[in-house]
Structure formats: C-alpha cells, structure tokens
Coordinates of C-alpha atoms and ligand atoms in Angstrom, one line a residue:
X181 CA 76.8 69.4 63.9
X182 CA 79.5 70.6 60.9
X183 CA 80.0 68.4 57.9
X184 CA 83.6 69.7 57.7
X185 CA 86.0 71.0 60.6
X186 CA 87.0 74.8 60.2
X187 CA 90.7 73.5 60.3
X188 CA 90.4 71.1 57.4
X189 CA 89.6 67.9 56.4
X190 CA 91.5 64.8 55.3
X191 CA 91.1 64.3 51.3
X192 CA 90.8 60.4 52.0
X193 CA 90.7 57.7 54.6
X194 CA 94.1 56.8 53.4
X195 CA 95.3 60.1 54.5
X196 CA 93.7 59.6 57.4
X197 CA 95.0 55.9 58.0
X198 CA 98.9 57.4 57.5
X199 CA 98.3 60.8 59.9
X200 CA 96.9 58.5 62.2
X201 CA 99.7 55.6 62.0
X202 CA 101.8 58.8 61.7
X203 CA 100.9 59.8 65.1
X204 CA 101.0 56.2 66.0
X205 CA 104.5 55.3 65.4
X206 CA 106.8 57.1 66.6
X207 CA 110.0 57.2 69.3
X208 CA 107.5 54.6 71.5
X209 CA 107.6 52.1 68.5
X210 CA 111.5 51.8 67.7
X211 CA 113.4 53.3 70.6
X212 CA 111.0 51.9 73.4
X213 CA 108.9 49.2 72.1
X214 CA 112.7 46.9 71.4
X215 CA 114.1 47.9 74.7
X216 CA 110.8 47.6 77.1
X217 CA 110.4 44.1 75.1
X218 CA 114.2 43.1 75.8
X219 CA 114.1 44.0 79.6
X220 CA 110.8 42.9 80.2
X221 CA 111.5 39.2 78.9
X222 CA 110.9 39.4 75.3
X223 CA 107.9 37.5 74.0
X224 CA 105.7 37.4 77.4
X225 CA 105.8 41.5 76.9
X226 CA 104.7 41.6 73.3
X227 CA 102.1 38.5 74.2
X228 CA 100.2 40.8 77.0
X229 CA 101.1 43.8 74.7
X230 CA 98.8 42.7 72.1
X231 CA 96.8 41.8 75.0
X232 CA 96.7 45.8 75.9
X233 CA 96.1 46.8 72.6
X234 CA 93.1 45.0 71.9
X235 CA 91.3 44.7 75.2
X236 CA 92.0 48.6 75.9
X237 CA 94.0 50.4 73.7
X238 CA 91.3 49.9 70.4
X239 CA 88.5 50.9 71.9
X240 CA 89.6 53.4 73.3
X241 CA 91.2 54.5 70.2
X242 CA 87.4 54.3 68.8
X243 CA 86.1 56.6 71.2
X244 CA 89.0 59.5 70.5
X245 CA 87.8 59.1 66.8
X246 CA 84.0 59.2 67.2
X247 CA 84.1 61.9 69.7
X248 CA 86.3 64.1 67.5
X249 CA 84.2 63.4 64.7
X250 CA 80.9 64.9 66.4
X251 CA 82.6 67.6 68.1
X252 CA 84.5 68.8 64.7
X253 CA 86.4 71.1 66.8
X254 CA 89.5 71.0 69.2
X255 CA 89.1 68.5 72.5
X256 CA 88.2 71.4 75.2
X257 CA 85.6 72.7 72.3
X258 CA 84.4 69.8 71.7
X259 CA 83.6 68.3 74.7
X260 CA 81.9 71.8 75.6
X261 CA 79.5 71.0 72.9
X262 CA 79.1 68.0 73.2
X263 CA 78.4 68.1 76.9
X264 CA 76.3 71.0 75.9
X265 CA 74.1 68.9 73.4
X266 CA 73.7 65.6 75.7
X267 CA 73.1 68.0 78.5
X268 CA 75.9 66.2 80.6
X269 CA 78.2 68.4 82.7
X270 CA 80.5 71.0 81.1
X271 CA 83.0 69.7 83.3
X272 CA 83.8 66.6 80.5
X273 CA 85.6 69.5 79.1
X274 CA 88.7 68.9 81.9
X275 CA 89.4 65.9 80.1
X276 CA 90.2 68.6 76.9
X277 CA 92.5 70.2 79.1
X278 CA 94.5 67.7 80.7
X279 CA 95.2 66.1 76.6
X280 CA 96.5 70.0 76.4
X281 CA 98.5 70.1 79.1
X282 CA 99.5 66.0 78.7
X283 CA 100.4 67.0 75.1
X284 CA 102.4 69.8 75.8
X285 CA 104.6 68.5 78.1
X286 CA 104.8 64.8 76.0
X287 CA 106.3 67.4 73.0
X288 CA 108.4 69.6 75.7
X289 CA 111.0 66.0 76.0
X290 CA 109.8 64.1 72.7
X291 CA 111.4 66.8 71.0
X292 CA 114.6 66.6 72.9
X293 CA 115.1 63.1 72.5
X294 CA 113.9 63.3 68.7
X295 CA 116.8 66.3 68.7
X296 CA 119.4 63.6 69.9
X297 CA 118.2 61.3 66.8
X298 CA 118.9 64.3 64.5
X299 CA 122.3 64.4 66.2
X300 CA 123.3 61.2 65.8
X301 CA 121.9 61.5 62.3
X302 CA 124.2 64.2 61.2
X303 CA 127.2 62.6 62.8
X304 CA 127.2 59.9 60.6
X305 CA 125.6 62.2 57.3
X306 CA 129.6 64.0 58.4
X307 CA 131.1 60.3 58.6
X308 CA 130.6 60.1 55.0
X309 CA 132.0 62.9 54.0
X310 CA 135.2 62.3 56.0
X311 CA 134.2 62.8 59.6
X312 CA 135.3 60.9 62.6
X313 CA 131.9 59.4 63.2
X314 CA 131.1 57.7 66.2
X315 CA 134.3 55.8 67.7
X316 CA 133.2 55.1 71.1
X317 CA 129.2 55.3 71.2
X318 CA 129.4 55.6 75.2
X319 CA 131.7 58.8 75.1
X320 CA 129.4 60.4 72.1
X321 CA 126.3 60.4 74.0
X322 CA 127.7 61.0 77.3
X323 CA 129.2 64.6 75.5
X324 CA 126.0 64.9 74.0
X325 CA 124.2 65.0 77.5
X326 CA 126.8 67.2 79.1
X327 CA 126.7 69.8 76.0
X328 CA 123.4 71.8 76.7
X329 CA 123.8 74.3 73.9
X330 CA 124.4 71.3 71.8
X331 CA 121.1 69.4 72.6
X332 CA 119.5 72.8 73.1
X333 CA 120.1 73.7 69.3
X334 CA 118.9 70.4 68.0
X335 CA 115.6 70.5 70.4
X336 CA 114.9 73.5 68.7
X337 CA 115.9 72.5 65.0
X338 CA 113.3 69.4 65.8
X339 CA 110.7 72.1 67.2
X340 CA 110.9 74.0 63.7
X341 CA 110.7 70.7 61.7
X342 CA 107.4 70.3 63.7
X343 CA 105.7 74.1 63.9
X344 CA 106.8 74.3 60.0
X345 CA 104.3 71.6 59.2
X346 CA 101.3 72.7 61.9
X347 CA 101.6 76.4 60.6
X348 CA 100.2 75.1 56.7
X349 CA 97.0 73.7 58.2
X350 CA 95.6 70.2 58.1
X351 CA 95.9 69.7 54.1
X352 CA 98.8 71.7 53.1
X353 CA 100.9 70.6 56.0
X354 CA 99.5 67.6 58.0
X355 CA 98.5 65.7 55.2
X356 CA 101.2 66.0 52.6
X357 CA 103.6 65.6 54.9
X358 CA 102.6 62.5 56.1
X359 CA 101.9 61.4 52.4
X360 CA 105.3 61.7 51.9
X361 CA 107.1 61.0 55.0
X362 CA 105.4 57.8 56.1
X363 CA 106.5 55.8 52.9
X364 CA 109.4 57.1 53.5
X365 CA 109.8 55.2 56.4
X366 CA 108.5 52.1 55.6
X367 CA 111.5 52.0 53.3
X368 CA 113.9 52.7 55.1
X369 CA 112.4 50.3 57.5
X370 CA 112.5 47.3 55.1
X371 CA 115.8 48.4 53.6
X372 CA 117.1 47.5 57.9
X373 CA 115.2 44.7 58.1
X374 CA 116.9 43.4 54.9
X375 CA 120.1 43.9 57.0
X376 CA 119.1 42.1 59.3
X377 CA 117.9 39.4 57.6
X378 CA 120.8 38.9 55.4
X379 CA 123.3 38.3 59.2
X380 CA 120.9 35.3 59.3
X381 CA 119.4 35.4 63.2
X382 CA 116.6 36.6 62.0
X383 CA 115.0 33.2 63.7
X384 CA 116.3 33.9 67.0
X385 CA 115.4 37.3 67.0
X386 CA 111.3 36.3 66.3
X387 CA 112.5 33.5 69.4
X388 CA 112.7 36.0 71.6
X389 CA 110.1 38.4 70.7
X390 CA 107.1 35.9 70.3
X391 CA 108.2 32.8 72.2
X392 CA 106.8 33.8 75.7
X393 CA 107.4 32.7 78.8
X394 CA 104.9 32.6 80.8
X395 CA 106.8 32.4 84.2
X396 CA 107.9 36.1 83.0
X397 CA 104.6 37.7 83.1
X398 CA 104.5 40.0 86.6
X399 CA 102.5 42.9 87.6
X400 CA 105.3 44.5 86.6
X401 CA 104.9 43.6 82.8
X402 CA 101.6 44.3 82.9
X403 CA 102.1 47.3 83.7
X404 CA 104.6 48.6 81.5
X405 CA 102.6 46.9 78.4
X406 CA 99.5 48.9 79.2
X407 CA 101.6 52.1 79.1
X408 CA 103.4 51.7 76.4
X409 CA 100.6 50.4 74.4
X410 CA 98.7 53.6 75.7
X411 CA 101.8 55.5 74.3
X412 CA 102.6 53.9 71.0
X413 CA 98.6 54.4 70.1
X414 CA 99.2 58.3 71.5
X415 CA 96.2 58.1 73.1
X416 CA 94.8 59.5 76.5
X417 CA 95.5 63.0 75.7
X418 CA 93.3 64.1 73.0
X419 CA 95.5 63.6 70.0
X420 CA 93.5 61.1 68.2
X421 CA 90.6 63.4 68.9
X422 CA 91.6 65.8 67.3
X423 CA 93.0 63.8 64.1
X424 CA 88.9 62.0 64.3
X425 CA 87.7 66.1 64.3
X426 CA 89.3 66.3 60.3
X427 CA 87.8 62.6 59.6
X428 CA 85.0 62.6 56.7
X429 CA 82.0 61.5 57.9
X430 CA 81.4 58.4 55.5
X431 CA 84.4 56.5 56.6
X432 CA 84.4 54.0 58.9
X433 CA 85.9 54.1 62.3
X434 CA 86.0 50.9 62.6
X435 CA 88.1 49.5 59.9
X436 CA 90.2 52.9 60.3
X437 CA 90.7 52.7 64.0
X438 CA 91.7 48.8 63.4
X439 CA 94.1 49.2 60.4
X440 CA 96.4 52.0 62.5
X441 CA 96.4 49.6 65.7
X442 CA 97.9 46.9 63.4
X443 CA 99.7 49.3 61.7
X444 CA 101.7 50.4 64.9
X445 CA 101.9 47.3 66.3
X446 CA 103.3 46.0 62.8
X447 CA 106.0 48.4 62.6
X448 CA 106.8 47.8 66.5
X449 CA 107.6 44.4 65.8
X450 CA 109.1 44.7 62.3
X451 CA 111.2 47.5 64.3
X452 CA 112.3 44.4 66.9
X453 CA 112.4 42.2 64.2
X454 CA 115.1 44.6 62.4
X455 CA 117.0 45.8 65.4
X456 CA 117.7 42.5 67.3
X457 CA 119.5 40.4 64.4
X458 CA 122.1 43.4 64.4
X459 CA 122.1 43.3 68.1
X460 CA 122.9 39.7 68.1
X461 CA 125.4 39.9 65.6
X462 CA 127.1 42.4 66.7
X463 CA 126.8 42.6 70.6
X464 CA 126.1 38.7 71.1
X465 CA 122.7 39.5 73.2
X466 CA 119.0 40.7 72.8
X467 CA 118.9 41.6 76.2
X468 CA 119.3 44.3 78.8
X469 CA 120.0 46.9 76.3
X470 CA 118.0 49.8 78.2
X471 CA 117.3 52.9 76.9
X472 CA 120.4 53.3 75.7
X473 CA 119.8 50.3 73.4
X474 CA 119.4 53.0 70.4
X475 CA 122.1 55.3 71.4
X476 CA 124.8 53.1 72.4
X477 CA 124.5 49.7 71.5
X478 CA 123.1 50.5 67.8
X479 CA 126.0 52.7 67.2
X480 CA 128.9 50.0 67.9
X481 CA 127.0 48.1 65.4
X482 CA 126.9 50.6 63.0
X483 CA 130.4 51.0 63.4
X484 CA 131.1 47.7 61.8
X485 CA 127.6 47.6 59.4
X486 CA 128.8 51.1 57.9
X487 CA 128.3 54.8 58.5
X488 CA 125.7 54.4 56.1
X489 CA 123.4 52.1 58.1
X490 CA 123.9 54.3 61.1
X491 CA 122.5 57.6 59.0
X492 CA 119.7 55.7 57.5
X493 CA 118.6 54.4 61.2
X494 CA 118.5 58.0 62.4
X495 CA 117.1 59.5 60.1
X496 CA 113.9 56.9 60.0
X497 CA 113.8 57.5 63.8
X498 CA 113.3 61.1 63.4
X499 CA 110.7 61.2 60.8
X500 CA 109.2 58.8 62.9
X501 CA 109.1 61.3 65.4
X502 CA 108.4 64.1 63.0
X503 CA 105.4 62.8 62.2
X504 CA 104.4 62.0 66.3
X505 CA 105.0 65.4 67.2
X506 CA 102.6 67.2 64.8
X507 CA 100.1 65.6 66.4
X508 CA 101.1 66.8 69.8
X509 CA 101.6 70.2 68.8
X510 CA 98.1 70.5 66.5
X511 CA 94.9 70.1 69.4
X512 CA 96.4 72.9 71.4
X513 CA 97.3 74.8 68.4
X514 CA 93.7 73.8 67.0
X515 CA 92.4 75.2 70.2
X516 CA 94.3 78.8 70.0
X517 CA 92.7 79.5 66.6
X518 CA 89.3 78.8 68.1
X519 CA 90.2 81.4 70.1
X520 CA 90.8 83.7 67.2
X521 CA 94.4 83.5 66.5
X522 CA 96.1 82.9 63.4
X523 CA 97.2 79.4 62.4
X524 CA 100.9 80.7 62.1
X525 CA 100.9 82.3 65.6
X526 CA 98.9 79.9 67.1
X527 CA 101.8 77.1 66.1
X528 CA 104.6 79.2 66.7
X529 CA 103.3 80.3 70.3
X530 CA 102.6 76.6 71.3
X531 CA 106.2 75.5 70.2
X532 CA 107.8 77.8 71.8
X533 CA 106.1 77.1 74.6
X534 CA 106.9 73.0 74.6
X535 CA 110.9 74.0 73.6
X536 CA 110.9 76.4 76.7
X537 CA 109.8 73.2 78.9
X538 CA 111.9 71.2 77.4
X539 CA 114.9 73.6 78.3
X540 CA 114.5 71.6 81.9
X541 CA 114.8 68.3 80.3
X542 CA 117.5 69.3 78.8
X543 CA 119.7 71.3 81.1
X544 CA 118.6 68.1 83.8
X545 CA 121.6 65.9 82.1
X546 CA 124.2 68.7 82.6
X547 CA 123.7 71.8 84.8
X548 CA 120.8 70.9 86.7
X549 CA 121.7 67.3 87.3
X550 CA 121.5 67.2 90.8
X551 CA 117.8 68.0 90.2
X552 CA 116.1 64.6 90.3
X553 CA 111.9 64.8 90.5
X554 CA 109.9 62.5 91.9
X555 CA 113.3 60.0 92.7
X556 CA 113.6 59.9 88.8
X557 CA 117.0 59.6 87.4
X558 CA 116.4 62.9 85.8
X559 CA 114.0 65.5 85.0
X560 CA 113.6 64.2 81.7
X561 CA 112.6 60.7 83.2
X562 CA 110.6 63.0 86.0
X563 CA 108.1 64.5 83.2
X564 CA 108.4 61.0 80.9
X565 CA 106.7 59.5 84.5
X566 CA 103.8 62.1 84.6
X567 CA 102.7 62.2 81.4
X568 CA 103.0 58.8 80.3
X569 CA 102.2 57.3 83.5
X570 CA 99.6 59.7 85.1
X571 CA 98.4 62.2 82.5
X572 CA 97.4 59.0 79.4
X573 CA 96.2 56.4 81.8
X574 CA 93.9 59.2 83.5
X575 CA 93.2 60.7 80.1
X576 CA 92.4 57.4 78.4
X577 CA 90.1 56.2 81.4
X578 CA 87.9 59.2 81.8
X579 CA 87.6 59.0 77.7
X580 CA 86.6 55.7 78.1
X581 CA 84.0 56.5 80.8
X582 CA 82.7 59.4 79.0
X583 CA 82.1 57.4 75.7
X584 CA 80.9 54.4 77.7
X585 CA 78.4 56.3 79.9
X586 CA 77.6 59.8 78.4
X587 CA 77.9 60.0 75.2
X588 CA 74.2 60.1 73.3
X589 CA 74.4 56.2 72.6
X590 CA 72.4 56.9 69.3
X591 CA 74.9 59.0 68.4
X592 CA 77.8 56.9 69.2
X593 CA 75.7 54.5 67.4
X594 CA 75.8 56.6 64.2
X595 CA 79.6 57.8 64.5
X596 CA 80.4 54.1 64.7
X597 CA 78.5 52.6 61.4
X598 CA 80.1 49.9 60.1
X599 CA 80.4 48.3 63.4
X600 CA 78.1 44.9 63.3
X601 CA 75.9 45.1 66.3
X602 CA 77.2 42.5 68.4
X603 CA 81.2 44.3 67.7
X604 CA 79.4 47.8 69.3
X605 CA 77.7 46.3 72.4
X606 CA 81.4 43.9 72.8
X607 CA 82.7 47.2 72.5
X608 CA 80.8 49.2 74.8
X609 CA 81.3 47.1 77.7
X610 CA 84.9 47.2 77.0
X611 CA 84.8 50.8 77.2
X612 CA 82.5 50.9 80.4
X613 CA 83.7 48.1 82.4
X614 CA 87.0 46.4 81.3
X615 CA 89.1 49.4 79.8
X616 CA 88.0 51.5 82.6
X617 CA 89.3 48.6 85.5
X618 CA 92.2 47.7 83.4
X619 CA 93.6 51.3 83.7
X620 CA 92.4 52.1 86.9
X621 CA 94.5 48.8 88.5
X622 CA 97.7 49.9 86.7
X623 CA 97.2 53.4 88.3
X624 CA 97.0 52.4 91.2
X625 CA 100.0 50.2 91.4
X626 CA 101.7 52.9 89.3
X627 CA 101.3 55.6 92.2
X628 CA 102.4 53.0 94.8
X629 CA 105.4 52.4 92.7
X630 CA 106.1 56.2 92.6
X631 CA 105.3 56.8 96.2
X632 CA 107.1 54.9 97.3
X633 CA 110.0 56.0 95.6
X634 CA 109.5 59.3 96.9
Ligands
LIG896 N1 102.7 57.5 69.7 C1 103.9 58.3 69.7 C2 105.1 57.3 69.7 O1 104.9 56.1 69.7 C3 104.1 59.2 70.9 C4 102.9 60.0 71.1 C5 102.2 60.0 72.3 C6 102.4 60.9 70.1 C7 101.1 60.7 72.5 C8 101.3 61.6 70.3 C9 100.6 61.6 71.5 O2 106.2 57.7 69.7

C-alpha cells in the first residue's frame, strides 16, 4: 500500500507526538481527570488509572496507529482495504462507522462544554478591562445554562475555531496548529502549577492524588478509570486511526504510541497537581468538587488569585480542547473527501452537522430541560453516557479484537518494528485476551448500571 496518505503527511515524529498528545489531552485531562480523581477517592483512582492505561489503553492505542498506517486512508476506507487484502470480512469496516458516528456526537457536546470555557475566558479577558467578572461563580454558570443563545453562540464560535483548522489540511492546519498551540499550553500549565506551588500544599495535594487507599478501590472505580482512560487517550472511535494514516512509515509506533500515553497522563496529573493546591487554599477541600469543580469552585478562587489567573486557566482549557476537537472532526471529514468532496466543504458540512446536534445539548439545560434520556440529568449527560460509555468501550474492544485476531500478523509485525519480540507477543495477548475481557466486564456492568436506571 501508499507511502504517503492523499491527505498529508506529518513532516516529523515530533509533529506527530504533539497532534497526537494534542488529541490526547484535552477537556478529559483537566476538567475530568481532577474531579473523577477527587470523587473517586484520589490516589486509589489514579493507581488503577495507570493500571487502565497500560494494561488496555496502550495497546490499544498501538493498534489505532498500525492499522491507520497500512490503511493510509480514513477508518471506514481503511478497514475496506484492509479486510479486502487479509480477505477477512468487509464487515470490520462497521467498526469505521461507529468511530464516525462515536466522533460526531463526542464533538456535537465537546464543543459545547469547550464554548462554556471560551465564556468564562472572555468574562475574565472583560474583568481586566473593567468588567464585573465573576462575583458569584454559582449564579454565572447557572445564567449561562439557562441563556441558550448565549451558549449557542459560543458552541458555534468553538465549532469555527475547529473547522478553520480541518479546512487547511493535515500540514497547513493540523500540524502548525498543534506546533504552536501545544507549547502553548504547557506554559500556561507550568505558569498554574507555579501558583500552586508558591500557596505551599503542593505536598498534600500529591497526598491525595498518589497515596491510595486501597479500601477505596470498587467496581465502581474501576470502571470509571477504564473510561476515562479510554477517553483521555481518545481512543475507540477511530481518531488515532486516522492521525496513524499521516504517520511516516520509518517511525516507530512504539516509542510514539508510549511517549503520548505518558504525555497525557503527565499533563493529567500535573493538571491535579496544579488545580488542587488552589482548591485547598482557597475552598479548604480536595474533595467532592463534581463537575462543577472547574466552573464553580475554580472561579471563587480566582476571585481571590486575580482575574488574571482565571483568563489564563480558560484559555489553556480551550486550546486544550481546540486541539481534541480537530481530531474529532478530521476521520469523518477525511472520509467525505474520499468521497470526492472538497477539503473545505467536507469540514464545513461535518461541523455543521456536530453544532446542529449539539443544539440538543444545549437547549437540554434551559428549554428542553424536562427532557432527561436514559434517567441522565440531562441530554448533555444522556449523549456524554453513549458515547463515552458504549460507543469507545465497543469501539476500542472490537479494535482490539480485529488487531489481535485478523490483522495479517506479518504485517502487524512490520507496522510495529521497533517492538523487541518478546514486547509484540506481551502485546498481542494483551490485545487478544486481556484488553478484550477488561472492556467487555466494564460493559457489562456499565449496561446494568444504565438499565437499571432506566
Ligand atoms: N481525549 C480528549 C480529551 O481528553 C477527548 C477526545 C475523545 C478526543 C475522543 C478525541 C476523541 O479531552
């Protein structure tokens, strides 16, 4: 098959490492990872996190990019020719559509959320010139739920951010995007974790994230690590395929594949390790914040920090999620100018489709807030619990069996040089026996959850 992808290429496995870790990190590693870690009992999460991450996130993570890299093409066309080569059954190409359709509704109520962080950024960019700010956090989120033009407008702003980079193709807009963007945040990063330092509880913040307690670790926990380390990785629905499709052939998956894992686990816990010293200082506890850790505790303590502070978190949280969404919106977009279209259209079509599904996520805090899916506080949770909970898992276990079972094992072989040949055989029973279990047992106590909240 092709040297080169007809979308692109990456110039450099550097580029590659920061699209990737781009992807990576995200909402999932500074608005989720610190509040799933404080109501899930701090360090015993982030111990069977890790777990997650390198017992089935990684190699599946290794499969995305090796597949992507022999198919050279979007998922669905990929796995057409792959299954097309190996002679195994066209029908691999489902797992090609449901990343599509996992994708597409992931960006339909990312890019809400990411709207609120461009919000909340702007608020405080006004504070400094004169604005009120944010007095009471609780009141300026709750307006900002019941206002749907409000959130509407900034959904779309965010949705614009994200086709404007898609439409310039994988060099001109993926690439040096990312090359700028993702220092960017590592600065502003550091520059909060200096904050934190400098209120001195640094020490019990790293307490509480990597002390664990044992007699904290339920199904439960489990559970919620696996997802979220399926999240934070953005695997299951083809996104990492499609990033391994512009991958140059003589780099190596491998060390690649291992240096964005660390990467977004590294920034997840430099992200705790910045957020709950101010939390501490300022709100006296590192747990129970919730979802609303970001949105209404942060913001008291920004009050007293300096509007400053408050502008400078935002704004890191939405290029976070910047650079997360491109790679939502590029497979199907990839996929569209397969089909013939033009780059432009293709990204324009597919984000207005995601900001037209979003519109329901939207309107479910205010006008349609009766409206609650699947017993889901809202619809917003409703579509968070199918894609992240159904769509990934299922996405990420029939990659795993597909790479573990079908795949041309020479060929694997080859896409996976680099790898001594104990690591490949570790990590093909990982991906045929223990990645595959591991998902399949938090499914199913995932769909008993859901049922029986029905
Ligand atoms: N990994 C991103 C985050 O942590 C979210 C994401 C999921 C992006 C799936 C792409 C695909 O925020």
């Amino acid at each position: 098959m092709d040297n080169r992808s007809i979308h692109g290429m990456w110039s450099s496995r550097l580029a590659f490492i920061l699209a990737a870790t781009g992807s990576a990190v995200g909402l999932g590693n500074i608005w989720r990872f610190p509040y799933m870690a404080s109501d899930n009992g701090g360090g015993a999460f982030v111990l069977v996190y890790l777990g997650c991450v390198a017992l089935v996130a990684l190699p599946i993570l290794f499969a995305e990019l090796a597949i992507g890299r022999r198919g050279r093409r979007s998922p669905i066309n990929t796995l057409l020719d792959l299954a097309r080569e190996d002679r195994s059954s066209r029908g691999w190409a489902g797992v090609g559509w449901l990343g599509l359709v996992a994708g597409v509704f992931i960006l339909s109520f990312y890019s809400v959320v990411a709207g609120w962080t461009l919000h909340y950024a702007w608020l405080y960019l006004m504070q400094l010139f004169g604005g009120t700010g944010i007095v009471d956090p609780a009141a300026t989120f709750g307006e900002l739920l019941s206002n749907p033009v409000e959130m509407i407008a900034w959904h779309g702003v965010f949705m614009v951010m994200t086709v404007a980079v898609v439409a310039l193709g994988v060099e001109k807009g993926l690439e040096r995007s990312v090359k700028l963007l993702m220092p960017a945040l590592l600065l502003m990063l550091l520059v909060l974790l200096g904050y934190g330092v400098s209120t001195g509880h640094l020490g019990e913040a790293a307490t509480f994230l990597f002390q664990p307690d044992f007699s904290k670790i339920t199904p439960g926990v489990v559970l919620s690590a696996m997802g979220q380390a399926f999240f934070s990785l953005s695997l299951g629905m083809c996104g990492m395929m499609t990033y391994g499709a512009y991958l140059p052939r003589d780099v190596s998956i491998p060390r690649v594949g291992a240096a964005v894992a660390l990467a977004d686990t590294g920034i997840a816990l430099l992200a705790g390790l910045a957020i709950f010293p101010i939390v501490i200082q300022f709100l006296g506890t590192p747990t129970g914040g919730g979802p609303g850790l970001i949105f209404t505790s942060l913001p008291s303590a920004f009050n007293q920090m300096g509007a400053v502070f408050g502008l400078l978190f935002f704004v890191l949280l939405a290029v976070a999620a910047w650079t997360s969404s491109i790679s939502l919106l590029e497979p199907a977009s990839a996929y569209l100018v397969e089909r013939g279209w033009g780059r432009r259209r293709a990204a324009i079509a597919m984000a207005t489709l995601c900001w037209a599904l979003g519109l329901f996520s939207a309107l479910g805090f205010n006008v349609l807030s009766d409206i609650r899916p699947l017993g889901q506080d809202s619809i917003l949770d409703a579509i968070n619990l199918v894609a992240n909970d159904i769509l990934l898992p299922v996405g990420g276990l029939l990659i795993a069996l597909y790479a573990g079972w079908r795949f041309d094992r020479q060929r694997l072989r080859e896409q996976m040089h680099g790898a001594p040949a104990a690591l490949f055989s570790v990590w093909t029973w990982l991906l045929r026996v223990v990645a595959p279990l591991a998902v399949l047992a938090v499914l199913a106590v995932k769909l008993h959850d859901a049922l029986q909240r029905l």
